[in-house]
mmCIF file of C-alpha atoms in Angstrom:
data_model
loop_
_atom_site.group_PDB
_atom_site.id
_atom_site.type_symbol
_atom_site.label_atom_id
_atom_site.label_comp_id
_atom_site.label_asym_id
_atom_site.label_seq_id
_atom_site.Cartn_x
_atom_site.Cartn_y
_atom_site.Cartn_z
ATOM 1 C CA VAL A 1 0.134 6.968 0.759
ATOM 2 C CA SER A 2 -3.057 8.354 -1.041
ATOM 3 C CA ARG A 3 -5.645 10.974 -0.980
ATOM 4 C CA HIS A 4 -8.119 8.532 0.285
ATOM 5 C CA ASP A 5 -6.088 7.539 3.205
ATOM 6 C CA LYS A 6 -5.812 11.230 4.181
ATOM 7 C CA ARG A 7 -9.436 11.521 4.296
ATOM 8 C CA ILE A 8 -9.758 8.746 6.602
ATOM 9 C CA LEU A 9 -7.284 9.999 8.896
ATOM 10 C CA VAL A 10 -9.032 13.111 8.709
ATOM 11 C CA GLU A 11 -12.649 12.355 8.706
ATOM 12 C CA TRP A 12 -12.429 9.202 10.934
ATOM 13 C CA GLU A 13 -9.682 9.873 13.252
ATOM 14 C CA SER A 14 -10.020 13.642 13.576
ATOM 15 C CA VAL A 15 -6.317 14.113 12.496
ATOM 16 C CA LYS A 16 -5.522 17.662 11.763
ATOM 17 C CA HIS A 17 -4.510 18.405 8.026
ATOM 18 C CA ASP A 18 -1.289 19.880 8.849
ATOM 19 C CA LYS A 19 -0.157 16.758 10.655
ATOM 20 C CA ILE A 20 -0.296 14.585 7.220
ATOM 21 C CA THR A 21 1.992 14.371 4.569
ATOM 22 C CA LEU A 22 1.081 12.332 1.343
ATOM 23 C CA ILE A 23 4.013 10.078 0.291
ATOM 24 C CA PRO A 24 2.560 7.692 -2.313
ATOM 25 C CA HIS A 25 4.434 4.623 -3.321
ATOM 26 C CA GLY A 26 7.500 4.960 -5.304
ATOM 27 C CA ILE A 27 7.244 2.575 -8.624
ATOM 28 C CA ASN A 28 9.688 2.329 -11.122
ATOM 29 C CA LEU A 29 7.472 2.860 -14.226
ATOM 30 C CA GLU A 30 10.103 2.632 -16.605
ATOM 31 C CA SER A 31 10.764 -1.192 -15.581
ATOM 32 C CA PHE A 32 7.173 -1.899 -16.961
ATOM 33 C CA GLY A 33 5.680 -1.881 -20.654
ATOM 34 C CA ARG A 34 7.071 -3.284 -23.792
ATOM 35 C CA LYS A 35 9.400 -0.855 -24.392
ATOM 36 C CA ALA A 36 11.216 -2.223 -21.100
ATOM 37 C CA VAL A 37 10.550 -5.834 -21.117
ATOM 38 C CA SER A 38 11.928 -8.204 -24.099
ATOM 39 C CA ALA A 39 9.798 -10.779 -25.866
ATOM 40 C CA VAL A 40 12.146 -13.465 -24.474
ATOM 41 C CA ARG A 41 11.424 -12.460 -20.735
ATOM 42 C CA ILE A 42 7.480 -12.501 -21.692
ATOM 43 C CA ALA A 43 7.908 -16.053 -23.270
ATOM 44 C CA GLU A 44 10.018 -17.341 -20.337
ATOM 45 C CA VAL A 45 7.374 -16.408 -17.961
ATOM 46 C CA ARG A 46 4.709 -18.108 -20.038
ATOM 47 C CA SER A 47 6.696 -21.229 -20.553
ATOM 48 C CA ARG A 48 6.929 -21.484 -16.650
ATOM 49 C CA LEU A 49 3.317 -20.986 -16.531
ATOM 50 C CA ARG A 50 2.508 -23.555 -18.983
ATOM 51 C CA ILE A 51 0.338 -21.482 -21.214
ATOM 52 C CA ASP A 52 0.114 -22.055 -24.681
ATOM 53 C CA ASN A 53 -0.049 -19.415 -27.537
ATOM 54 C CA GLY A 54 -3.588 -18.477 -28.143
ATOM 55 C CA ILE A 55 -4.634 -18.934 -24.714
ATOM 56 C CA ARG A 56 -5.962 -15.775 -23.365
ATOM 57 C CA VAL A 57 -5.015 -14.860 -19.862
ATOM 58 C CA VAL A 58 -7.028 -13.172 -17.152
ATOM 59 C CA GLY A 59 -4.438 -12.052 -14.487
ATOM 60 C CA VAL A 60 -4.856 -11.311 -10.743
ATOM 61 C CA VAL A 61 -2.003 -9.857 -8.744
ATOM 62 C CA SER A 62 -3.146 -10.350 -4.834
ATOM 63 C CA ARG A 63 -2.755 -11.744 -1.857
ATOM 64 C CA PHE A 64 -5.257 -14.305 -0.538
ATOM 65 C CA ILE A 65 -7.308 -12.044 1.985
ATOM 66 C CA GLU A 66 -10.867 -12.178 2.132
ATOM 67 C CA TRP A 67 -11.093 -8.032 1.526
ATOM 68 C CA LYS A 68 -9.221 -8.326 -1.677
ATOM 69 C CA GLY A 69 -12.332 -9.630 -3.496
ATOM 70 C CA VAL A 70 -10.526 -12.709 -5.220
ATOM 71 C CA GLN A 71 -13.495 -14.804 -4.220
ATOM 72 C CA TYR A 72 -15.676 -12.979 -6.445
ATOM 73 C CA ILE A 73 -12.892 -13.089 -9.389
ATOM 74 C CA ILE A 74 -13.154 -17.082 -9.373
ATOM 75 C CA GLN A 75 -17.042 -17.015 -9.505
ATOM 76 C CA ALA A 76 -16.697 -14.536 -12.146
ATOM 77 C CA PHE A 77 -14.136 -16.655 -14.140
ATOM 78 C CA LYS A 78 -16.520 -19.847 -13.657
ATOM 79 C CA THR A 79 -19.119 -18.024 -15.882
ATOM 80 C CA LEU A 80 -16.523 -16.879 -18.050
ATOM 81 C CA LEU A 81 -15.219 -20.015 -18.981
ATOM 82 C CA LYS A 82 -18.727 -20.903 -20.392
ATOM 83 C CA HIS A 83 -18.327 -18.387 -23.262
ATOM 84 C CA GLU A 84 -14.560 -18.128 -23.335
ATOM 85 C CA PRO A 85 -13.128 -21.688 -22.906
ATOM 86 C CA ASP A 86 -9.781 -20.896 -24.424
ATOM 87 C CA THR A 87 -8.923 -18.740 -21.206
ATOM 88 C CA VAL A 88 -6.656 -19.243 -18.151
ATOM 89 C CA LEU A 89 -6.952 -17.550 -14.801
ATOM 90 C CA VAL A 90 -3.554 -16.591 -13.129
ATOM 91 C CA LEU A 91 -3.466 -15.737 -9.768
ATOM 92 C CA ALA A 92 -0.488 -14.167 -8.495
ATOM 93 C CA ASN A 93 0.907 -13.773 -4.932
ATOM 94 C CA ALA A 94 -0.930 -16.811 -4.091
ATOM 95 C CA LEU A 95 -0.479 -16.737 -0.308
ATOM 96 C CA GLY A 96 -2.388 -15.422 2.621
ATOM 97 C CA PRO A 97 -4.999 -16.296 5.290
ATOM 98 C CA TYR A 98 -7.676 -16.529 3.006
ATOM 99 C CA LYS A 99 -5.963 -19.406 0.807
ATOM 100 C CA HIS A 100 -7.929 -22.279 2.100
ATOM 101 C CA ASP A 101 -11.259 -20.728 1.025
ATOM 102 C CA VAL A 102 -9.985 -19.780 -2.264
ATOM 103 C CA LEU A 103 -8.580 -23.466 -3.075
ATOM 104 C CA VAL A 104 -12.202 -24.773 -1.848
ATOM 105 C CA LEU A 105 -13.538 -22.167 -4.500
ATOM 106 C CA LEU A 106 -11.239 -23.252 -7.363
ATOM 107 C CA LYS A 107 -12.384 -26.862 -6.919
ATOM 108 C CA ASP A 108 -15.425 -25.791 -9.032
ATOM 109 C CA LEU A 109 -12.901 -24.811 -11.836
ATOM 110 C CA PRO A 110 -10.953 -27.396 -14.448
ATOM 111 C CA GLU A 111 -7.511 -27.516 -13.065
ATOM 112 C CA SER A 112 -6.194 -26.748 -16.267
ATOM 113 C CA SER A 113 -8.002 -23.493 -16.283
ATOM 114 C CA TYR A 114 -6.008 -21.596 -13.508
ATOM 115 C CA ARG A 115 -2.431 -21.036 -12.309
ATOM 116 C CA LEU A 116 -1.294 -20.445 -8.607
ATOM 117 C CA VAL A 117 2.006 -18.150 -8.520
ATOM 118 C CA GLU A 118 3.145 -17.732 -5.108
ATOM 119 C CA PHE A 119 6.235 -15.808 -6.175
ATOM 120 C CA GLU A 120 7.254 -14.411 -9.438
ATOM 121 C CA LYS A 121 10.431 -12.754 -10.025
ATOM 122 C CA ASP A 122 9.814 -11.192 -13.097
ATOM 123 C CA MET A 123 6.650 -9.194 -12.525
ATOM 124 C CA PRO A 124 6.900 -6.884 -15.566
ATOM 125 C CA ALA A 125 6.811 -9.785 -17.631
ATOM 126 C CA LEU A 126 4.085 -11.572 -15.981
ATOM 127 C CA TYR A 127 1.919 -8.422 -16.401
ATOM 128 C CA LEU A 128 2.753 -8.560 -20.040
ATOM 129 C CA ASN A 129 1.221 -12.140 -20.573
ATOM 130 C CA PHE A 130 -2.051 -10.735 -19.174
ATOM 131 C CA ASP A 131 -4.987 -9.832 -21.782
ATOM 132 C CA CYS A 132 -7.165 -8.423 -18.987
ATOM 133 C CA PHE A 133 -6.023 -7.482 -15.304
ATOM 134 C CA VAL A 134 -8.713 -7.695 -12.549
ATOM 135 C CA HIS A 135 -8.148 -5.984 -9.034
ATOM 136 C CA VAL A 136 -11.574 -5.935 -7.213
ATOM 137 C CA PRO A 137 -11.327 -5.065 -3.410
ATOM 138 C CA ILE A 138 -14.624 -5.221 -1.684
ATOM 139 C CA SER A 139 -15.075 -1.566 -0.218
ATOM 140 C CA ALA A 140 -13.529 1.986 -0.679
ATOM 141 C CA THR A 141 -11.572 1.521 2.300
ATOM 142 C CA SER A 142 -10.079 -1.947 1.682
ATOM 143 C CA GLU A 143 -6.860 -0.720 -0.078
ATOM 144 C CA ALA A 144 -4.581 1.924 1.324
ATOM 145 C CA PHE A 145 -2.948 2.388 -2.033
ATOM 146 C CA GLY A 146 -2.906 -0.630 -4.456
ATOM 147 C CA GLN A 147 0.410 -0.728 -6.136
ATOM 148 C CA THR A 148 -0.843 -3.448 -8.729
ATOM 149 C CA TYR A 149 -3.449 -0.817 -10.012
ATOM 150 C CA ILE A 150 -0.534 1.368 -11.355
ATOM 151 C CA GLU A 151 1.572 -1.515 -12.445
ATOM 152 C CA ALA A 152 -1.100 -2.686 -14.777
ATOM 153 C CA LEU A 153 -1.619 0.564 -16.191
ATOM 154 C CA ALA A 154 1.988 1.144 -16.760
ATOM 155 C CA SER A 155 2.317 -2.187 -18.570
ATOM 156 C CA GLY A 156 -0.353 -1.234 -20.779
ATOM 157 C CA VAL A 157 -3.004 -4.019 -19.558
ATOM 158 C CA PRO A 158 -6.706 -3.155 -19.790
ATOM 159 C CA SER A 159 -8.088 -3.515 -16.359
ATOM 160 C CA VAL A 160 -11.243 -4.241 -14.508
ATOM 161 C CA VAL A 161 -11.502 -2.677 -11.166
ATOM 162 C CA THR A 162 -13.555 -1.498 -7.898
ATOM 163 C CA MET A 163 -13.074 1.731 -6.578
ATOM 164 C CA SER A 164 -10.398 1.340 -3.751
ATOM 165 C CA GLY A 165 -7.362 3.076 -2.613
ATOM 166 C CA VAL A 166 -5.623 4.694 -5.505
ATOM 167 C CA ALA A 167 -8.348 3.850 -7.951
ATOM 168 C CA LEU A 168 -10.675 6.508 -6.256
ATOM 169 C CA GLU A 169 -7.981 9.076 -7.670
ATOM 170 C CA TYR A 170 -7.857 7.760 -11.176
ATOM 171 C CA ALA A 171 -10.409 5.176 -12.279
ATOM 172 C CA LYS A 172 -12.942 6.486 -14.871
ATOM 173 C CA ASN A 173 -15.315 3.800 -16.213
ATOM 174 C CA GLY A 174 -14.875 3.352 -20.005
ATOM 175 C CA VAL A 175 -12.140 5.553 -20.262
ATOM 176 C CA ASN A 176 -8.981 4.352 -18.512
ATOM 177 C CA CYS A 177 -10.351 1.032 -17.106
ATOM 178 C CA LEU A 178 -13.656 -0.639 -16.433
ATOM 179 C CA VAL A 179 -15.182 -0.139 -13.191
ATOM 180 C CA VAL A 180 -17.359 -2.786 -11.599
ATOM 181 C CA PRO A 181 -19.581 -2.688 -8.308
ATOM 182 C CA TYR A 182 -18.040 -4.238 -5.144
ATOM 183 C CA LYS A 183 -18.795 -7.898 -4.561
ATOM 184 C CA ASP A 184 -20.346 -8.449 -7.940
ATOM 185 C CA ALA A 185 -19.257 -11.489 -9.813
ATOM 186 C CA GLN A 186 -21.522 -11.178 -12.828
ATOM 187 C CA ALA A 187 -20.255 -7.439 -13.437
ATOM 188 C CA ILE A 188 -16.841 -8.671 -13.132
ATOM 189 C CA SER A 189 -17.469 -11.674 -15.749
ATOM 190 C CA ASN A 190 -19.338 -9.134 -18.172
ATOM 191 C CA ALA A 191 -16.504 -6.449 -17.993
ATOM 192 C CA VAL A 192 -13.740 -9.119 -18.711
ATOM 193 C CA CYS A 193 -15.747 -10.516 -21.401
ATOM 194 C CA SER A 194 -16.014 -6.852 -23.154
ATOM 195 C CA ILE A 195 -12.078 -6.760 -22.913
ATOM 196 C CA LEU A 196 -11.317 -10.139 -24.431
ATOM 197 C CA ASP A 197 -13.900 -9.863 -27.136
ATOM 198 C CA LYS A 198 -13.040 -6.130 -27.884
ATOM 199 C CA LYS A 199 -16.623 -4.994 -27.209
ATOM 200 C CA ILE A 200 -15.289 -1.639 -26.142
ATOM 201 C CA ASP A 201 -12.224 0.503 -27.731
ATOM 202 C CA VAL A 202 -9.320 -1.350 -25.674
ATOM 203 C CA SER A 203 -6.616 0.387 -27.306
ATOM 204 C CA GLN A 204 -7.991 3.800 -26.541
ATOM 205 C CA MET A 205 -8.585 2.919 -22.863
ATOM 206 C CA VAL A 206 -5.022 1.262 -22.456
ATOM 207 C CA GLU A 207 -3.620 4.395 -23.884
ATOM 208 C CA GLU A 208 -5.754 6.574 -21.296
ATOM 209 C CA GLY A 209 -4.282 4.044 -18.497
ATOM 210 C CA LEU A 210 -0.759 4.662 -19.621
ATOM 211 C CA ASN A 211 -1.217 8.540 -19.238
ATOM 212 C CA VAL A 212 -2.477 8.068 -16.161
ATOM 213 C CA ALA A 213 0.443 5.813 -14.881
ATOM 214 C CA GLN A 214 3.106 8.314 -16.204
ATOM 215 C CA ARG A 215 1.226 11.412 -14.733
ATOM 216 C CA GLY A 216 1.786 9.856 -11.097
#
């Protein structure tokens, strides 16, 4: 599903190039973004999550699996809250074999500071409630593709990412996203702060991200 997968097959498994066909995930990009999603839908999701206006949202769309790196996001958010108290962490797709460990880590946070969403029926509207999107798999080979990377870009949400899956093909630090090292909670916290506090040109980064999503 990505050029990175192809490289693994060729270099690790000795598969011949002519035996491989690249078929990336098909994503209906027209479903994402403010042109496609009404303000009513956005407000409905926000109301369902019990997030007041004026509260900024750090969004994560990731199953609870160790290699997804959610544990580092939670550690980062704990630090972030000291400087950004009017912020909520939303963890969507909150199911998986690592859930117990995640719940243990969340005990260090005020219950009012996070939301767990096992299933969201209106994902395009959920993305548009995020002020910052974070996806930080713990190695280059963790993700095969990572559809959520592209959905966030198509939604116009500034992103903090690690280089994994399809991010290896598009991610340019400071241009279309902020790239952080693997397993680095402090770097995640710093990057999210940079976006929330507009320490960088967020609008330009979002525009570049939209260009990436549209090119496919």
